[in-house]
């Protein structure tokens, strides 16, 4: 296959070429995709404004590459396998031709409902093929999709809809996750009480739950799809036209809508999918992420489809009906490439290996992980028990902002090392910087991870707030993109990501800003002030630890703690619920009123000494007090 790296020598050649002459390198790769008009320049950029433009003047529609070309050449090939939550229900498949027809129809439904090029469409859907159809239909007509993870609360959904003034929302009546029924439409109804920009709500009747339908506004997906033609001309887009907005947490303030554009994102997700997973035609690929996160966008939908791959979408959870579900799916569908999160591996590891006795798993050829650092123990367990020591693990490091994988082994090419993301992919120029902002050249070091040259998949802005984009990522270190992660680099030049160096935490791979959780907690009537930090958690990677000051005598501390947990679930989503809450009488603050989180992190971590210099605290005694109050 074109542009596929098959040996370490080829990697070295490709990497060198991509650094010495990035434009020639990406030009060649970009030419393998479907264009309506070729671009006139490969890259224009500066990291000061910042301005990043790839494949300028190129014209395309991403559905030409992701669907139409395959619908023409391999119409009967399966594009999507859908595995339902309940294994006793039938699984579904969509061929490339069927997917193409569905997408064209859905595009017509959107047009019929007044959606034009540039309009924003919110997608709040379970993991069903219709979610993929909806995203691709938006892309086909040039509408910008904003997928919101269907685990977010009504309040969070509302904030996201309003931030980008979405005109239409697509949802489903309800979904089962494990044995729990989640009534999505009810959550949407609550959100829409204060979303003036929404004119239409399309409802997929997924579970046949009777739902309230507001006249004029709410329409059933099935009815709409039945009444439109399957002929649709794709909108011709500019290379830099926005493709989607995806909200993610920052260390401060409200979640921000990262804006990704069309051509660069397509080229980068397709190239990295093919290489990182060493994808071979006719393989079955399964990624267990949710489409509400960037992994779902890039490596369930766009990257695999651009390569004409078969991508498996799983609706359920790893522990339903039992903790062998992932392994059953692999055997049932003969999955060759399996991509999941460290937290899932750790939680399944905790159940032991008995359940693996009657699983075959011999179809597997490549394993992947993403979302948070993987510890060596979990890595080894995955390698030995799931991959039977025959499947390389690609520990893929990247972010919502990066669009695609930046540092990762290339399966069957890069020599792997437990818990290391290993080497940068071609086109990626990582640097480690020290606390003074100087680049560290040597190996066997640790520093803050920056990238000093653009790659096609990098986000172009924060929707509606380019200043924030600049200050968050391009201001700490001049002329570099700052990732927010710390990393080690060993004697082989291999990277080992150590985790966030800011106030973002990863709980079961979910990205949560501590400030967001504090804002939610502070809205509770009994709370005066709070400080939230992450603490190491055996399964989840990190858990949320909240220190709170209450405004009245807390006779019933347990009651307040429970209320706060429910309150955070209602405001953000249950994944953001604090695991531990400690009621305190004061917080460690400097004389200028800044909370010293470093100290709180250590207390949450169980450390009793080694707090460093605490003499700048307004009241140094508070540290001892908090420790003694800890249960
Ligand atoms: C943060 C980005 C990448 C898509 C899903 C998460 C952490 C991600 C790894 C990895 C160590 C990792 C980083 C990063 N992270 N992958 N392989 N090893 N850490 O995207 O929600 O935007 O989170 O996830 O801390 O900054 P995201």
PDB file of C-alpha atoms in Angstrom, residues 232-516:
ATOM      1  CA  UNK A 232     -27.338  14.203  -3.158  1.00  0.00           C
ATOM      2  CA  UNK A 233     -24.516  16.308  -4.554  1.00  0.00           C
ATOM      3  CA  UNK A 234     -21.714  16.900  -2.092  1.00  0.00           C
ATOM      4  CA  UNK A 235     -20.940  20.491  -1.172  1.00  0.00           C
ATOM      5  CA  UNK A 236     -17.497  21.420  -2.442  1.00  0.00           C
ATOM      6  CA  UNK A 237     -15.445  22.621   0.492  1.00  0.00           C
ATOM      7  CA  UNK A 238     -12.202  24.493   0.913  1.00  0.00           C
ATOM      8  CA  UNK A 239      -9.304  22.613   2.422  1.00  0.00           C
ATOM      9  CA  UNK A 240      -9.531  24.864   5.490  1.00  0.00           C
ATOM     10  CA  UNK A 241     -13.340  24.811   5.863  1.00  0.00           C
ATOM     11  CA  UNK A 242     -14.335  23.797   9.384  1.00  0.00           C
ATOM     12  CA  UNK A 243     -15.239  20.114   9.624  1.00  0.00           C
ATOM     13  CA  UNK A 244     -16.216  19.915  13.284  1.00  0.00           C
ATOM     14  CA  UNK A 245     -16.109  21.440  16.723  1.00  0.00           C
ATOM     15  CA  UNK A 246     -15.342  19.201  19.670  1.00  0.00           C
ATOM     16  CA  UNK A 247     -15.520  20.456  23.243  1.00  0.00           C
ATOM     17  CA  UNK A 248     -12.852  19.525  25.706  1.00  0.00           C
ATOM     18  CA  UNK A 249     -11.805  20.629  29.175  1.00  0.00           C
ATOM     19  CA  UNK A 250      -9.111  23.159  29.847  1.00  0.00           C
ATOM     20  CA  UNK A 251      -7.297  23.848  33.083  1.00  0.00           C
ATOM     21  CA  UNK A 252      -9.390  26.933  33.663  1.00  0.00           C
ATOM     22  CA  UNK A 253     -12.726  28.267  32.561  1.00  0.00           C
ATOM     23  CA  UNK A 254     -15.470  26.680  30.537  1.00  0.00           C
ATOM     24  CA  UNK A 255     -14.836  23.783  28.148  1.00  0.00           C
ATOM     25  CA  UNK A 256     -13.534  25.000  24.836  1.00  0.00           C
ATOM     26  CA  UNK A 257     -14.656  24.017  21.370  1.00  0.00           C
ATOM     27  CA  UNK A 258     -11.612  22.884  19.427  1.00  0.00           C
ATOM     28  CA  UNK A 259     -12.069  23.597  15.748  1.00  0.00           C
ATOM     29  CA  UNK A 260     -10.781  21.113  13.191  1.00  0.00           C
ATOM     30  CA  UNK A 261     -10.777  21.736   9.462  1.00  0.00           C
ATOM     31  CA  UNK A 262     -11.218  19.454   6.496  1.00  0.00           C
ATOM     32  CA  UNK A 263      -8.228  18.508   4.364  1.00  0.00           C
ATOM     33  CA  UNK A 264      -5.426  18.432   6.921  1.00  0.00           C
ATOM     34  CA  UNK A 265      -7.536  16.458   9.363  1.00  0.00           C
ATOM     35  CA  UNK A 266      -8.478  13.951   6.659  1.00  0.00           C
ATOM     36  CA  UNK A 267      -4.899  13.478   5.471  1.00  0.00           C
ATOM     37  CA  UNK A 268      -3.528  13.161   8.981  1.00  0.00           C
ATOM     38  CA  UNK A 269      -6.101  10.738  10.446  1.00  0.00           C
ATOM     39  CA  UNK A 270      -5.955   8.556   7.337  1.00  0.00           C
ATOM     40  CA  UNK A 271      -2.159   8.450   7.242  1.00  0.00           C
ATOM     41  CA  UNK A 272      -1.764   7.736  10.949  1.00  0.00           C
ATOM     42  CA  UNK A 273      -4.518   5.098  10.980  1.00  0.00           C
ATOM     43  CA  UNK A 274      -2.868   3.184   8.182  1.00  0.00           C
ATOM     44  CA  UNK A 275       0.594   3.368   9.700  1.00  0.00           C
ATOM     45  CA  UNK A 276       0.178   3.147  13.463  1.00  0.00           C
ATOM     46  CA  UNK A 277      -2.068   0.093  13.240  1.00  0.00           C
ATOM     47  CA  UNK A 278      -0.234  -1.294  10.213  1.00  0.00           C
ATOM     48  CA  UNK A 279      -3.685  -1.709   8.692  1.00  0.00           C
ATOM     49  CA  UNK A 280      -4.010  -4.338   5.972  1.00  0.00           C
ATOM     50  CA  UNK A 281      -6.943  -4.422   3.544  1.00  0.00           C
ATOM     51  CA  UNK A 282      -9.789  -6.675   4.709  1.00  0.00           C
ATOM     52  CA  UNK A 283      -8.854  -6.482   8.345  1.00  0.00           C
ATOM     53  CA  UNK A 284     -11.492  -5.915  11.006  1.00  0.00           C
ATOM     54  CA  UNK A 285     -10.655  -3.011  13.244  1.00  0.00           C
ATOM     55  CA  UNK A 286     -12.316  -2.251  16.571  1.00  0.00           C
ATOM     56  CA  UNK A 287     -11.912   0.843  18.685  1.00  0.00           C
ATOM     57  CA  UNK A 288     -13.885   0.940  21.932  1.00  0.00           C
ATOM     58  CA  UNK A 289     -13.925   4.717  22.342  1.00  0.00           C
ATOM     59  CA  UNK A 290     -17.109   6.748  22.168  1.00  0.00           C
ATOM     60  CA  UNK A 291     -17.815   8.991  19.182  1.00  0.00           C
ATOM     61  CA  UNK A 292     -18.239  11.801  21.694  1.00  0.00           C
ATOM     62  CA  UNK A 293     -14.466  11.988  22.082  1.00  0.00           C
ATOM     63  CA  UNK A 294     -11.751  12.703  19.539  1.00  0.00           C
ATOM     64  CA  UNK A 295     -10.683   9.037  19.416  1.00  0.00           C
ATOM     65  CA  UNK A 296     -14.139   8.168  18.130  1.00  0.00           C
ATOM     66  CA  UNK A 297     -14.005  10.905  15.493  1.00  0.00           C
ATOM     67  CA  UNK A 298     -10.524  10.133  14.202  1.00  0.00           C
ATOM     68  CA  UNK A 299     -10.187   6.388  14.694  1.00  0.00           C
ATOM     69  CA  UNK A 300     -13.713   4.992  14.528  1.00  0.00           C
ATOM     70  CA  UNK A 301     -15.005   7.190  11.723  1.00  0.00           C
ATOM     71  CA  UNK A 302     -12.710   9.334   9.584  1.00  0.00           C
ATOM     72  CA  UNK A 303      -9.333   7.523   9.650  1.00  0.00           C
ATOM     73  CA  UNK A 304     -10.635   3.972   9.089  1.00  0.00           C
ATOM     74  CA  UNK A 305     -13.225   4.983   6.479  1.00  0.00           C
ATOM     75  CA  UNK A 306     -10.712   7.041   4.510  1.00  0.00           C
ATOM     76  CA  UNK A 307      -8.739   3.801   4.193  1.00  0.00           C
ATOM     77  CA  UNK A 308     -11.762   1.753   3.181  1.00  0.00           C
ATOM     78  CA  UNK A 309     -11.460  -0.273   6.376  1.00  0.00           C
ATOM     79  CA  UNK A 310     -14.127  -2.174   8.281  1.00  0.00           C
ATOM     80  CA  UNK A 311     -14.686  -0.408  11.576  1.00  0.00           C
ATOM     81  CA  UNK A 312     -16.560  -1.988  14.466  1.00  0.00           C
ATOM     82  CA  UNK A 313     -18.741   0.197  16.687  1.00  0.00           C
ATOM     83  CA  UNK A 314     -19.632  -1.201  20.084  1.00  0.00           C
ATOM     84  CA  UNK A 315     -22.674   0.190  21.839  1.00  0.00           C
ATOM     85  CA  UNK A 316     -22.170  -1.293  25.280  1.00  0.00           C
ATOM     86  CA  UNK A 317     -19.718  -1.471  28.153  1.00  0.00           C
ATOM     87  CA  UNK A 318     -16.812  -3.879  28.839  1.00  0.00           C
ATOM     88  CA  UNK A 319     -18.529  -5.558  31.809  1.00  0.00           C
ATOM     89  CA  UNK A 320     -21.930  -6.403  30.341  1.00  0.00           C
ATOM     90  CA  UNK A 321     -23.273  -9.071  30.394  1.00  0.00           C
ATOM     91  CA  UNK A 322     -19.979 -10.088  31.972  1.00  0.00           C
ATOM     92  CA  UNK A 323     -16.369  -8.960  32.013  1.00  0.00           C
ATOM     93  CA  UNK A 324     -15.509 -11.141  29.022  1.00  0.00           C
ATOM     94  CA  UNK A 325     -17.494  -8.962  26.633  1.00  0.00           C
ATOM     95  CA  UNK A 326     -14.553  -7.342  24.801  1.00  0.00           C
ATOM     96  CA  UNK A 327     -12.979 -10.744  24.235  1.00  0.00           C
ATOM     97  CA  UNK A 328     -16.279 -12.202  23.012  1.00  0.00           C
ATOM     98  CA  UNK A 329     -16.590  -9.369  20.506  1.00  0.00           C
ATOM     99  CA  UNK A 330     -13.077 -10.065  19.225  1.00  0.00           C
ATOM    100  CA  UNK A 331     -13.922 -13.736  18.692  1.00  0.00           C
ATOM    101  CA  UNK A 332     -17.401 -13.125  17.287  1.00  0.00           C
ATOM    102  CA  UNK A 333     -16.210 -10.701  14.606  1.00  0.00           C
ATOM    103  CA  UNK A 334     -12.642 -11.947  14.165  1.00  0.00           C
ATOM    104  CA  UNK A 335     -11.208  -8.594  15.125  1.00  0.00           C
ATOM    105  CA  UNK A 336      -7.622  -8.103  13.947  1.00  0.00           C
ATOM    106  CA  UNK A 337      -6.850  -4.720  15.465  1.00  0.00           C
ATOM    107  CA  UNK A 338      -8.164  -3.797  18.900  1.00  0.00           C
ATOM    108  CA  UNK A 339      -7.787  -0.308  20.367  1.00  0.00           C
ATOM    109  CA  UNK A 340      -8.908   0.531  23.911  1.00  0.00           C
ATOM    110  CA  UNK A 341      -8.064   2.555  27.036  1.00  0.00           C
ATOM    111  CA  UNK A 342      -5.710   1.633  29.900  1.00  0.00           C
ATOM    112  CA  UNK A 343      -8.537   2.075  32.392  1.00  0.00           C
ATOM    113  CA  UNK A 344     -10.579  -0.645  30.640  1.00  0.00           C
ATOM    114  CA  UNK A 345      -7.576  -2.959  30.640  1.00  0.00           C
ATOM    115  CA  UNK A 346      -6.960  -2.396  34.347  1.00  0.00           C
ATOM    116  CA  UNK A 347     -10.581  -2.955  35.290  1.00  0.00           C
ATOM    117  CA  UNK A 348     -10.725  -6.228  33.332  1.00  0.00           C
ATOM    118  CA  UNK A 349      -7.346  -7.313  34.663  1.00  0.00           C
ATOM    119  CA  UNK A 350      -8.757  -6.986  38.181  1.00  0.00           C
ATOM    120  CA  UNK A 351     -11.242  -9.797  37.449  1.00  0.00           C
ATOM    121  CA  UNK A 352      -8.425 -12.255  36.753  1.00  0.00           C
ATOM    122  CA  UNK A 353      -7.809 -14.487  33.757  1.00  0.00           C
ATOM    123  CA  UNK A 354     -10.315 -17.310  34.365  1.00  0.00           C
ATOM    124  CA  UNK A 355     -12.744 -15.780  31.931  1.00  0.00           C
ATOM    125  CA  UNK A 356     -10.117 -15.931  29.189  1.00  0.00           C
ATOM    126  CA  UNK A 357      -9.958 -19.724  29.270  1.00  0.00           C
ATOM    127  CA  UNK A 358     -12.530 -20.317  26.570  1.00  0.00           C
ATOM    128  CA  UNK A 359     -11.667 -17.286  24.458  1.00  0.00           C
ATOM    129  CA  UNK A 360      -9.729 -17.778  21.288  1.00  0.00           C
ATOM    130  CA  UNK A 361      -8.388 -14.298  20.435  1.00  0.00           C
ATOM    131  CA  UNK A 362      -6.247 -15.716  17.647  1.00  0.00           C
ATOM    132  CA  UNK A 363      -7.576 -13.222  15.090  1.00  0.00           C
ATOM    133  CA  UNK A 364      -5.729 -10.420  16.892  1.00  0.00           C
ATOM    134  CA  UNK A 365      -2.676  -8.947  15.200  1.00  0.00           C
ATOM    135  CA  UNK A 366      -2.323  -5.484  16.746  1.00  0.00           C
ATOM    136  CA  UNK A 367      -3.346  -4.012  20.110  1.00  0.00           C
ATOM    137  CA  UNK A 368      -3.564  -0.341  20.969  1.00  0.00           C
ATOM    138  CA  UNK A 369      -4.108   1.911  23.961  1.00  0.00           C
ATOM    139  CA  UNK A 370      -4.990   5.563  24.303  1.00  0.00           C
ATOM    140  CA  UNK A 371      -6.183   8.247  26.656  1.00  0.00           C
ATOM    141  CA  UNK A 372      -3.846   8.167  29.649  1.00  0.00           C
ATOM    142  CA  UNK A 373      -0.491   6.751  30.631  1.00  0.00           C
ATOM    143  CA  UNK A 374      -0.498   2.961  30.824  1.00  0.00           C
ATOM    144  CA  UNK A 375       1.349   1.402  33.744  1.00  0.00           C
ATOM    145  CA  UNK A 376       3.750  -1.437  33.079  1.00  0.00           C
ATOM    146  CA  UNK A 377       1.660  -4.013  34.869  1.00  0.00           C
ATOM    147  CA  UNK A 378      -1.416  -3.344  32.749  1.00  0.00           C
ATOM    148  CA  UNK A 379       0.746  -3.213  29.618  1.00  0.00           C
ATOM    149  CA  UNK A 380       2.225  -6.635  30.400  1.00  0.00           C
ATOM    150  CA  UNK A 381      -1.143  -8.119  31.233  1.00  0.00           C
ATOM    151  CA  UNK A 382      -2.582  -6.913  27.906  1.00  0.00           C
ATOM    152  CA  UNK A 383       0.485  -8.090  26.001  1.00  0.00           C
ATOM    153  CA  UNK A 384       0.569 -11.551  27.566  1.00  0.00           C
ATOM    154  CA  UNK A 385      -3.061 -12.460  28.103  1.00  0.00           C
ATOM    155  CA  UNK A 386      -4.788 -10.747  25.218  1.00  0.00           C
ATOM    156  CA  UNK A 387      -2.066 -10.501  22.596  1.00  0.00           C
ATOM    157  CA  UNK A 388      -0.476 -13.829  23.656  1.00  0.00           C
ATOM    158  CA  UNK A 389       2.872 -12.093  23.203  1.00  0.00           C
ATOM    159  CA  UNK A 390       2.314 -12.008  19.435  1.00  0.00           C
ATOM    160  CA  UNK A 391       0.681  -8.625  19.073  1.00  0.00           C
ATOM    161  CA  UNK A 392       2.566  -5.390  19.448  1.00  0.00           C
ATOM    162  CA  UNK A 393       0.890  -2.801  21.652  1.00  0.00           C
ATOM    163  CA  UNK A 394       0.764   0.658  20.162  1.00  0.00           C
ATOM    164  CA  UNK A 395       0.634   3.090  23.094  1.00  0.00           C
ATOM    165  CA  UNK A 396      -0.654   6.085  21.172  1.00  0.00           C
ATOM    166  CA  UNK A 397      -0.152   9.532  22.646  1.00  0.00           C
ATOM    167  CA  UNK A 398      -2.230  12.418  21.316  1.00  0.00           C
ATOM    168  CA  UNK A 399      -4.954  14.902  22.265  1.00  0.00           C
ATOM    169  CA  UNK A 400      -8.247  16.424  21.137  1.00  0.00           C
ATOM    170  CA  UNK A 401      -6.143  19.344  19.928  1.00  0.00           C
ATOM    171  CA  UNK A 402      -3.790  17.244  17.822  1.00  0.00           C
ATOM    172  CA  UNK A 403      -6.542  15.602  15.733  1.00  0.00           C
ATOM    173  CA  UNK A 404      -4.542  12.400  15.387  1.00  0.00           C
ATOM    174  CA  UNK A 405      -1.800  10.316  16.973  1.00  0.00           C
ATOM    175  CA  UNK A 406       1.590  12.086  17.342  1.00  0.00           C
ATOM    176  CA  UNK A 407       3.830   9.765  19.322  1.00  0.00           C
ATOM    177  CA  UNK A 408       3.375   6.028  19.022  1.00  0.00           C
ATOM    178  CA  UNK A 409       5.017   2.840  17.926  1.00  0.00           C
ATOM    179  CA  UNK A 410       4.202   1.731  14.398  1.00  0.00           C
ATOM    180  CA  UNK A 411       2.802  -1.776  14.766  1.00  0.00           C
ATOM    181  CA  UNK A 412       5.193  -4.513  13.636  1.00  0.00           C
ATOM    182  CA  UNK A 413       7.810  -1.862  12.851  1.00  0.00           C
ATOM    183  CA  UNK A 414       8.895  -0.030  16.015  1.00  0.00           C
ATOM    184  CA  UNK A 415      10.539  -2.021  18.791  1.00  0.00           C
ATOM    185  CA  UNK A 416       8.107  -1.670  21.678  1.00  0.00           C
ATOM    186  CA  UNK A 417       8.869  -1.036  25.334  1.00  0.00           C
ATOM    187  CA  UNK A 418       6.262  -1.341  28.111  1.00  0.00           C
ATOM    188  CA  UNK A 419       4.616   1.986  29.005  1.00  0.00           C
ATOM    189  CA  UNK A 420       6.487   3.945  26.346  1.00  0.00           C
ATOM    190  CA  UNK A 421       4.727   5.804  23.542  1.00  0.00           C
ATOM    191  CA  UNK A 422       8.145   5.447  21.886  1.00  0.00           C
ATOM    192  CA  UNK A 423       8.863   7.601  18.822  1.00  0.00           C
ATOM    193  CA  UNK A 424       7.284  10.535  16.997  1.00  0.00           C
ATOM    194  CA  UNK A 425       5.420   9.697  13.819  1.00  0.00           C
ATOM    195  CA  UNK A 426       6.725  11.172  10.567  1.00  0.00           C
ATOM    196  CA  UNK A 427       6.063  14.901  10.468  1.00  0.00           C
ATOM    197  CA  UNK A 428       6.094  15.314  14.254  1.00  0.00           C
ATOM    198  CA  UNK A 429       8.874  17.313  15.878  1.00  0.00           C
ATOM    199  CA  UNK A 430       8.573  16.933  19.658  1.00  0.00           C
ATOM    200  CA  UNK A 431      10.799  18.842  22.046  1.00  0.00           C
ATOM    201  CA  UNK A 432      11.198  18.699  25.790  1.00  0.00           C
ATOM    202  CA  UNK A 433      11.649  22.033  27.515  1.00  0.00           C
ATOM    203  CA  UNK A 434      12.951  22.733  31.002  1.00  0.00           C
ATOM    204  CA  UNK A 435      11.390  25.052  33.582  1.00  0.00           C
ATOM    205  CA  UNK A 436      13.171  28.027  32.032  1.00  0.00           C
ATOM    206  CA  UNK A 437      11.679  27.311  28.649  1.00  0.00           C
ATOM    207  CA  UNK A 438      14.925  26.024  27.157  1.00  0.00           C
ATOM    208  CA  UNK A 439      14.916  23.069  24.820  1.00  0.00           C
ATOM    209  CA  UNK A 440      16.588  19.997  26.312  1.00  0.00           C
ATOM    210  CA  UNK A 441      18.677  18.340  23.635  1.00  0.00           C
ATOM    211  CA  UNK A 442      20.089  15.311  25.458  1.00  0.00           C
ATOM    212  CA  UNK A 443      18.437  11.993  26.208  1.00  0.00           C
ATOM    213  CA  UNK A 444      17.687  10.507  29.633  1.00  0.00           C
ATOM    214  CA  UNK A 445      15.768  13.611  30.609  1.00  0.00           C
ATOM    215  CA  UNK A 446      12.345  14.814  31.615  1.00  0.00           C
ATOM    216  CA  UNK A 447      10.547  18.006  30.651  1.00  0.00           C
ATOM    217  CA  UNK A 448       7.428  19.642  29.352  1.00  0.00           C
ATOM    218  CA  UNK A 449       6.371  18.324  25.982  1.00  0.00           C
ATOM    219  CA  UNK A 450       6.043  20.785  23.112  1.00  0.00           C
ATOM    220  CA  UNK A 451       5.853  20.369  19.341  1.00  0.00           C
ATOM    221  CA  UNK A 452       7.804  22.819  17.258  1.00  0.00           C
ATOM    222  CA  UNK A 453       6.394  22.322  13.781  1.00  0.00           C
ATOM    223  CA  UNK A 454       2.796  21.982  12.555  1.00  0.00           C
ATOM    224  CA  UNK A 455       1.284  18.734  11.302  1.00  0.00           C
ATOM    225  CA  UNK A 456      -1.859  18.558   9.156  1.00  0.00           C
ATOM    226  CA  UNK A 457      -4.200  17.384  11.934  1.00  0.00           C
ATOM    227  CA  UNK A 458      -3.591  20.161  14.468  1.00  0.00           C
ATOM    228  CA  UNK A 459      -6.689  22.120  15.577  1.00  0.00           C
ATOM    229  CA  UNK A 460      -6.856  25.563  13.984  1.00  0.00           C
ATOM    230  CA  UNK A 461      -8.611  27.487  16.726  1.00  0.00           C
ATOM    231  CA  UNK A 462     -10.984  27.468  19.642  1.00  0.00           C
ATOM    232  CA  UNK A 463     -14.432  28.186  18.273  1.00  0.00           C
ATOM    233  CA  UNK A 464     -15.229  31.846  18.829  1.00  0.00           C
ATOM    234  CA  UNK A 465     -12.098  32.543  20.833  1.00  0.00           C
ATOM    235  CA  UNK A 466      -8.860  32.589  18.883  1.00  0.00           C
ATOM    236  CA  UNK A 467      -7.178  34.567  21.671  1.00  0.00           C
ATOM    237  CA  UNK A 468      -7.760  31.709  24.069  1.00  0.00           C
ATOM    238  CA  UNK A 469      -6.323  29.296  21.505  1.00  0.00           C
ATOM    239  CA  UNK A 470      -3.209  31.420  21.348  1.00  0.00           C
ATOM    240  CA  UNK A 471      -2.815  31.936  25.084  1.00  0.00           C
ATOM    241  CA  UNK A 472      -3.493  28.296  25.988  1.00  0.00           C
ATOM    242  CA  UNK A 473      -1.173  26.600  23.529  1.00  0.00           C
ATOM    243  CA  UNK A 474       1.225  29.065  21.942  1.00  0.00           C
ATOM    244  CA  UNK A 475       2.178  31.505  24.677  1.00  0.00           C
ATOM    245  CA  UNK A 476       4.099  29.530  27.295  1.00  0.00           C
ATOM    246  CA  UNK A 477       6.930  28.770  24.876  1.00  0.00           C
ATOM    247  CA  UNK A 478       7.475  31.003  21.856  1.00  0.00           C
ATOM    248  CA  UNK A 479       7.036  29.332  18.468  1.00  0.00           C
ATOM    249  CA  UNK A 480       5.961  26.052  19.948  1.00  0.00           C
ATOM    250  CA  UNK A 481       2.693  24.249  20.592  1.00  0.00           C
ATOM    251  CA  UNK A 482       2.589  23.378  24.311  1.00  0.00           C
ATOM    252  CA  UNK A 483       0.803  20.096  24.978  1.00  0.00           C
ATOM    253  CA  UNK A 484       0.218  20.431  28.728  1.00  0.00           C
ATOM    254  CA  UNK A 485       1.901  17.049  29.256  1.00  0.00           C
ATOM    255  CA  UNK A 486       5.176  16.128  30.876  1.00  0.00           C
ATOM    256  CA  UNK A 487       7.359  13.446  29.360  1.00  0.00           C
ATOM    257  CA  UNK A 488      10.560  11.530  29.865  1.00  0.00           C
ATOM    258  CA  UNK A 489      12.929  10.673  27.044  1.00  0.00           C
ATOM    259  CA  UNK A 490      15.176   7.671  27.561  1.00  0.00           C
ATOM    260  CA  UNK A 491      18.565   6.726  26.149  1.00  0.00           C
ATOM    261  CA  UNK A 492      16.955   5.441  22.948  1.00  0.00           C
ATOM    262  CA  UNK A 493      15.113   8.695  22.385  1.00  0.00           C
ATOM    263  CA  UNK A 494      11.862   6.965  23.361  1.00  0.00           C
ATOM    264  CA  UNK A 495       9.154   9.123  24.935  1.00  0.00           C
ATOM    265  CA  UNK A 496       7.300   8.111  28.047  1.00  0.00           C
ATOM    266  CA  UNK A 497       4.429  10.460  28.752  1.00  0.00           C
ATOM    267  CA  UNK A 498       4.136  11.086  32.486  1.00  0.00           C
ATOM    268  CA  UNK A 499       0.833  12.978  32.479  1.00  0.00           C
ATOM    269  CA  UNK A 500      -0.590  16.462  32.669  1.00  0.00           C
ATOM    270  CA  UNK A 501       1.445  19.229  34.233  1.00  0.00           C
ATOM    271  CA  UNK A 502      -1.564  21.556  34.478  1.00  0.00           C
ATOM    272  CA  UNK A 503      -4.905  21.372  36.274  1.00  0.00           C
ATOM    273  CA  UNK A 504      -6.437  18.848  33.936  1.00  0.00           C
ATOM    274  CA  UNK A 505      -6.997  15.344  35.238  1.00  0.00           C
ATOM    275  CA  UNK A 506      -7.769  12.124  33.403  1.00  0.00           C
ATOM    276  CA  UNK A 507     -10.319   9.994  35.200  1.00  0.00           C
ATOM    277  CA  UNK A 508     -10.807   6.672  33.399  1.00  0.00           C
ATOM    278  CA  UNK A 509      -9.409   8.460  30.352  1.00  0.00           C
ATOM    279  CA  UNK A 510     -12.072  11.202  30.596  1.00  0.00           C
ATOM    280  CA  UNK A 511     -10.538  14.634  30.516  1.00  0.00           C
ATOM    281  CA  UNK A 512     -11.773  16.869  33.317  1.00  0.00           C
ATOM    282  CA  UNK A 513     -10.712  20.358  34.340  1.00  0.00           C
ATOM    283  CA  UNK A 514     -10.438  20.702  38.117  1.00  0.00           C
ATOM    284  CA  UNK A 515     -11.850  24.225  37.781  1.00  0.00           C
ATOM    285  CA  UNK A 516     -15.006  22.882  36.150  1.00  0.00           C
TER     286      UNK A 516
END
